[in-house]
Short mmCIF file of C-alpha atoms in Angstrom, two decimals:
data_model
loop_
_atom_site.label_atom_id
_atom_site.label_comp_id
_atom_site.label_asym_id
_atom_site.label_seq_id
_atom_site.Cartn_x
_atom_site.Cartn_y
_atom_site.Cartn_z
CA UNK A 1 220.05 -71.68 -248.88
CA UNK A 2 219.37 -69.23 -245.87
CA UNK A 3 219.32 -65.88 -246.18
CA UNK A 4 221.73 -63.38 -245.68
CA UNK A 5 221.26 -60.88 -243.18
CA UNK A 6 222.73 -58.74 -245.55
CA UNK A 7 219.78 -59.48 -248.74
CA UNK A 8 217.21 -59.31 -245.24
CA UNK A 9 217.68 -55.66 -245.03
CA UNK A 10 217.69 -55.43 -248.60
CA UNK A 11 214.39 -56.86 -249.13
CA UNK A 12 213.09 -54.76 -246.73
CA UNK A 13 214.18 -52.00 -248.36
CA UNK A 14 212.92 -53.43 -251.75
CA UNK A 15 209.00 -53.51 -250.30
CA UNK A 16 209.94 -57.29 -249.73
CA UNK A 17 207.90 -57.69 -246.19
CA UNK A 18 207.55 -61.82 -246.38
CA UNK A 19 209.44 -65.16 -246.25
CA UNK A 20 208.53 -68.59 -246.87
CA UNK A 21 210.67 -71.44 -245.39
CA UNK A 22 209.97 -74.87 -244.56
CA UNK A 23 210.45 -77.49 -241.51
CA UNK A 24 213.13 -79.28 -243.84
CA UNK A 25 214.68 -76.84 -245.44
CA UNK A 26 218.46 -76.59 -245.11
CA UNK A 27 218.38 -79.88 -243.45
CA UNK A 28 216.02 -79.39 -240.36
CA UNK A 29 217.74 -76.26 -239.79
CA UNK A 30 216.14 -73.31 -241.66
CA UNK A 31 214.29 -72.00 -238.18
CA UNK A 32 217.21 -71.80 -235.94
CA UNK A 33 219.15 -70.31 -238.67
CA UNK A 34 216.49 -67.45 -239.59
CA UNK A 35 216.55 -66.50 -236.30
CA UNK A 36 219.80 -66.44 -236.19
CA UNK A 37 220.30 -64.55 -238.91
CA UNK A 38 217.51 -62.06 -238.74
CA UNK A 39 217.78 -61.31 -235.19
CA UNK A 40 215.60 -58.38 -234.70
CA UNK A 41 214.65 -58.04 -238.27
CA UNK A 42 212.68 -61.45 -238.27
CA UNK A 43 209.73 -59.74 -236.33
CA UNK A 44 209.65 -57.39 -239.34
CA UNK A 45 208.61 -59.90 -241.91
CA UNK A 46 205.79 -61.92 -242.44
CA UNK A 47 206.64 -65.35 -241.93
CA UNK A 48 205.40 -68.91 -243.65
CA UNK A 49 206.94 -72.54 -243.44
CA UNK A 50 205.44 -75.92 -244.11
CA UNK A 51 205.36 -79.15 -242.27
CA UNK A 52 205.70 -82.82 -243.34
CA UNK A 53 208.68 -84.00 -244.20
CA UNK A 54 210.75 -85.26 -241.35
CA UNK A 55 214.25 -86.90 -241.35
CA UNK A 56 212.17 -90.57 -241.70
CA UNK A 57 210.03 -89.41 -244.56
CA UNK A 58 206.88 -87.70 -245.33
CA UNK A 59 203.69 -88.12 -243.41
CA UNK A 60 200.48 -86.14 -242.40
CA UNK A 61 200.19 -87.78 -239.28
CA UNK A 62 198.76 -85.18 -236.44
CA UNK A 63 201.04 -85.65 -233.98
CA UNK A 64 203.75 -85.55 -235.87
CA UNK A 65 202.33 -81.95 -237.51
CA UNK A 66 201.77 -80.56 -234.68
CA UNK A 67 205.03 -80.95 -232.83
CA UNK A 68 206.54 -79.77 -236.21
CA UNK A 69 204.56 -76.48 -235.52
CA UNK A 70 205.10 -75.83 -231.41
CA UNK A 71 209.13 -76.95 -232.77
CA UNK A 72 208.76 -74.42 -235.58
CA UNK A 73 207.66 -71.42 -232.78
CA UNK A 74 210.26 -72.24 -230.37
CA UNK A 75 213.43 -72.30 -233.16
CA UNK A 76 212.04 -69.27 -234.51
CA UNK A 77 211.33 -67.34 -231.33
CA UNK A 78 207.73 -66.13 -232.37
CA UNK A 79 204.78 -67.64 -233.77
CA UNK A 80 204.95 -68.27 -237.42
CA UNK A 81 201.81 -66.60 -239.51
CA UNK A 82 201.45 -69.25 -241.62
CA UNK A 83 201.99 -72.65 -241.31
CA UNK A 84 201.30 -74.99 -244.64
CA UNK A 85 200.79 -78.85 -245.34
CA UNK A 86 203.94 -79.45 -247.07
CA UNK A 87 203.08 -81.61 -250.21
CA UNK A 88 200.06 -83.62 -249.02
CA UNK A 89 199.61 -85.24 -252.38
CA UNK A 90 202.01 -87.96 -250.70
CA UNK A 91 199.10 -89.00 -248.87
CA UNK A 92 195.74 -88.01 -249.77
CA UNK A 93 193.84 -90.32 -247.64
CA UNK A 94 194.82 -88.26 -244.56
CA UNK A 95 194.36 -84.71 -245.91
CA UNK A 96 191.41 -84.05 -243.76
CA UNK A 97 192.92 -85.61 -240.55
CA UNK A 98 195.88 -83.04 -241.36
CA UNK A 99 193.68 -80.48 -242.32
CA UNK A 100 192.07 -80.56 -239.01
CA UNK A 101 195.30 -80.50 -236.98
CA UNK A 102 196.49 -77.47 -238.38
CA UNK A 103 193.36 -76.18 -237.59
CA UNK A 104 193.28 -76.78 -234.43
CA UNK A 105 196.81 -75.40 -233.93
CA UNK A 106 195.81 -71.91 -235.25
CA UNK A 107 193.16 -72.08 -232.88
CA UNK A 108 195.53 -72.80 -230.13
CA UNK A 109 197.39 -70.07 -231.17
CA UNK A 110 200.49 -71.77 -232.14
CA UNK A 111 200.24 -69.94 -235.89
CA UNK A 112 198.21 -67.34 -237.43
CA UNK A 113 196.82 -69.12 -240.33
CA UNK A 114 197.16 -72.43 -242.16
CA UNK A 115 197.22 -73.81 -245.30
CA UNK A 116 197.58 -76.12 -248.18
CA UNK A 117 201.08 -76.09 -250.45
CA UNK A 118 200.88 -78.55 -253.16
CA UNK A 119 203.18 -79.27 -255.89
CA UNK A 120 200.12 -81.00 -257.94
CA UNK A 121 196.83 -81.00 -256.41
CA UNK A 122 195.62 -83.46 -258.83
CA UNK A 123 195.65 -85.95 -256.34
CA UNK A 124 194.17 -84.37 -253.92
CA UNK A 125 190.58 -83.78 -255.73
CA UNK A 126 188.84 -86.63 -254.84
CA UNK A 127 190.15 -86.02 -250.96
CA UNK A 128 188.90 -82.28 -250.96
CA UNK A 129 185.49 -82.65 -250.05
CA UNK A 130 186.13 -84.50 -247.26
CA UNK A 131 187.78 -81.80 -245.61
CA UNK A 132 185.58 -80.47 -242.76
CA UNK A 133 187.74 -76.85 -242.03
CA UNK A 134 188.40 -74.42 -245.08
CA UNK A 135 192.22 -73.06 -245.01
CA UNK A 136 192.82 -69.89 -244.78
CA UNK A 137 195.28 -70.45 -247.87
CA UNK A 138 196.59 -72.69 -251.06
CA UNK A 139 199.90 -72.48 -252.18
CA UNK A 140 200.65 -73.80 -255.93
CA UNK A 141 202.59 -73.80 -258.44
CA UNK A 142 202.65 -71.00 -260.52
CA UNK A 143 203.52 -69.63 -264.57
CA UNK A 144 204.66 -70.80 -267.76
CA UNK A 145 206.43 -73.74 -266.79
CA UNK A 146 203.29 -75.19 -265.11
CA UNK A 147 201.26 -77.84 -267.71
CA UNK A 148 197.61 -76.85 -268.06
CA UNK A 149 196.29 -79.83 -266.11
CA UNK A 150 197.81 -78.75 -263.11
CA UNK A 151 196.43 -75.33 -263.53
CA UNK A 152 192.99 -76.49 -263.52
CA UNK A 153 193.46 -78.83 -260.80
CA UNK A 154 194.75 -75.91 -258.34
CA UNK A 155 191.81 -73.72 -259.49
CA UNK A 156 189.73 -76.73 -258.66
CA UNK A 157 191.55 -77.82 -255.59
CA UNK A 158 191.19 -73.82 -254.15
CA UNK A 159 187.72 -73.95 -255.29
CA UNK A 160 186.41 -77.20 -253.74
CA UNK A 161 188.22 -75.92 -250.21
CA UNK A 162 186.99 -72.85 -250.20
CA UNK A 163 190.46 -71.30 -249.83
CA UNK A 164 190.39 -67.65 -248.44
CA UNK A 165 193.13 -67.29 -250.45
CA UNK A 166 195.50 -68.64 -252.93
CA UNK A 167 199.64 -67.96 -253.38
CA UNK A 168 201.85 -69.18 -255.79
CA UNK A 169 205.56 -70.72 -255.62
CA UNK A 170 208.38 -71.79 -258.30
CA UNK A 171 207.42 -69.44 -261.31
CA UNK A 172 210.81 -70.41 -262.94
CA UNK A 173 210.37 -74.08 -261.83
CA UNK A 174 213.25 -73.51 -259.30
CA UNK A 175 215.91 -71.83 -261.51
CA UNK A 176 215.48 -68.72 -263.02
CA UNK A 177 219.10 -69.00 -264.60
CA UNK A 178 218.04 -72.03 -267.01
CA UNK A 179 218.54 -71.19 -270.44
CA UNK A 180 215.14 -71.39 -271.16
CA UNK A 181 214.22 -67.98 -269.68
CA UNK A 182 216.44 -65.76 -272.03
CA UNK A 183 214.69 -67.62 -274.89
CA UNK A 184 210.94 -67.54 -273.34
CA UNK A 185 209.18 -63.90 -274.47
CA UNK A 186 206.32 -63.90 -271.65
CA UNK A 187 206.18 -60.07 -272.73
CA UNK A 188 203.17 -61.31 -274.96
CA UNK A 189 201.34 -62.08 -271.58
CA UNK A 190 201.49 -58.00 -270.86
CA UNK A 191 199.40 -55.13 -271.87
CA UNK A 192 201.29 -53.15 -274.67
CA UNK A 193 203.64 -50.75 -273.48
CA UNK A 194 205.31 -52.38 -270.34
CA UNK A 195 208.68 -51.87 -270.04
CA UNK A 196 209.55 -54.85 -268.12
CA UNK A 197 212.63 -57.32 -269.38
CA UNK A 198 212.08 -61.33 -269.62
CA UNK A 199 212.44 -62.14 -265.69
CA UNK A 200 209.77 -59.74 -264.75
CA UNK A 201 207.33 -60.68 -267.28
CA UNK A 202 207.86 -64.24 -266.70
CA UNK A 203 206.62 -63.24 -262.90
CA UNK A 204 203.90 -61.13 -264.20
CA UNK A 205 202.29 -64.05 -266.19
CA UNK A 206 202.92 -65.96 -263.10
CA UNK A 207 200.85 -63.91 -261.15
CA UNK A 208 197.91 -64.91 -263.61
CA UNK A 209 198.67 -68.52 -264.06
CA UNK A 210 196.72 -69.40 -262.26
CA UNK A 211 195.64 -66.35 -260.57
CA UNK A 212 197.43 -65.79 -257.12
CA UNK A 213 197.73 -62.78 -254.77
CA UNK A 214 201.48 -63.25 -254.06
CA UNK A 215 204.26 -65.26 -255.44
CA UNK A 216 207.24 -67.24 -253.72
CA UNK A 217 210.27 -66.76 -255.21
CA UNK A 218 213.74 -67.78 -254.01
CA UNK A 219 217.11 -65.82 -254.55
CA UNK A 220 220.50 -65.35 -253.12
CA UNK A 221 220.99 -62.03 -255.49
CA UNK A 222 219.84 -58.10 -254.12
CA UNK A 223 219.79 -57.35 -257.95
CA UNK A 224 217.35 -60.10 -259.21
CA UNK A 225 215.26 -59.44 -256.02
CA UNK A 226 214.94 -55.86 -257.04
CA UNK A 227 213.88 -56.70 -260.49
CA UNK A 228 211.60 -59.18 -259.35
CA UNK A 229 210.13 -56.58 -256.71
CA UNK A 230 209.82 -53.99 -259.72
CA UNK A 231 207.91 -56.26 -261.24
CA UNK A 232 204.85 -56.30 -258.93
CA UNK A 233 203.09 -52.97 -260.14
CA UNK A 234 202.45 -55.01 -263.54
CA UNK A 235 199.48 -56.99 -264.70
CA UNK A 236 199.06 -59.28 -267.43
CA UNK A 237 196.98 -59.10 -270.10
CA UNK A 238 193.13 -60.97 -269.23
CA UNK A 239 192.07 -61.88 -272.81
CA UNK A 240 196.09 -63.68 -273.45
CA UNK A 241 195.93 -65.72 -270.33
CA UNK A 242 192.03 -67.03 -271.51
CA UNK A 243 193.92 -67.85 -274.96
CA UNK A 244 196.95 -69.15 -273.25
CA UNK A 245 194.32 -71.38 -271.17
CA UNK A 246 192.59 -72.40 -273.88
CA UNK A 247 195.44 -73.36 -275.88
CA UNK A 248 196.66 -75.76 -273.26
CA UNK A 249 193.68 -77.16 -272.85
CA UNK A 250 192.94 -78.12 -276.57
CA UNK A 251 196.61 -79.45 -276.59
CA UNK A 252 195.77 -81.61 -274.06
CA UNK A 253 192.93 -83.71 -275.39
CA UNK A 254 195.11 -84.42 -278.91
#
């Protein structure tokens, strides 16, 4: 769901500086209707989408990418900062093909930077050092609803690439209004002392699993943004994420 203009100039006024869309999102639409809705405001925010999925399917092939991208700057009405690989786990076999085409369209200056959003770079391990360009970014998933192999794979993945950076995405796996999330205490994750109620510390341990510089998070509500935005001046607790790690890790080779 698009934003409102309305939640726009709230998030502004929250701290809330970036967005994250996606060439697919809201049916093929999500560009034209940011810039719609944003107007002026759009130039204000930091903007990142993905490419490759199309209304035929998936695919990572470079022509394909790269009208996606010069599309992506003309329905927005400015460049886009950051422009992802949308799920190349699809196809592995042409990651570095891809890889290079996004390069080459930050260097045309058709974005800002490029990257790599994966929902499980597991398959994408034995591809990685193939890839002759290092992105500027990884996007993965991120928190306690992430299983511990695909933790280490993302640390791997970011690792073997050389990643300048690395963001997260879905800390509540897509619904922070599941159940599960009243009933989850990620409070242990904090250092004593941190006021912060279940939502935020579920976003603070997010932050550290695995270890990202910003977080993607969707929401239609100025109240949960808020919280979520409150959030941000918290850390979690170093030596219960290396236990946390661990423990997933010797659950996995039962």
């Amino acid at each position: 769901m698009a934003p409102t203009r309305a939640l726009l100039e709230h998030a502004l006024t929250a701290g809330v500086t970036a967005l994250d869309t996606a060439f697919n999102y809201d049916r093929y639409a999500s560009h034209r209707v940011l810039a719609k809705t944003a107007r002026e405001l759009l130039d204000r925010f930091e903007v990142s989408t993905k490419v490759g999925y199309f209304p035929g399917g998936h695919t990572l092939e470079p022509t394909r990418l790269r009208a996606a991208v010069e599309q992506t700057a003309v329905e927005l009405g400015r460049t886009p900062d950051t422009v992802f690989l949308h799920n190349p786990e699809h196809d592995p076999t042409r990651l570095a093909a891809a890889c290079e085409e996004l390069a080459s369209c930050r260097e045309a200056g058709l974005c800002r930077a490029w990257g790599i959003a994966t929902w499980n770079p597991a398959p994408l391990l034995a591809a990685a050092p193939s890839v002759p360009v290092v992105p500027d970014v990884v996007m993965v998933r991120a928190g306690l609803a992430v299983r511990g192999e695909v933790l280490d794979a993302a640390e791997r993945f970011a690792g073997e690439l050389g990643a300048g950076d690395r963001w997260g995405m879905a800390p509540f796996a897509g619904n922070p209004n599941d159940p599960v999330w009243s009933k989850v205490d990620a409070a242990v994750f904090l250092e004593d002392g941190q006021p912060v109620s279940r939502i935020q510390a579920g976003l603070v341990a997010a932050f550290a699993l695995p270890a990202v510089s910003r977080i993607a998070v969707g929401t239609s509500s100025p109240q949960h943004l808020d919280e979520l935005a409150a959030a941000v001046r918290y850390t979690a607790s170093a030596s219960v994420v290396d236990e946390y790690r661990e423990l997933l890790r010797a659950g996995a080779e039962r």
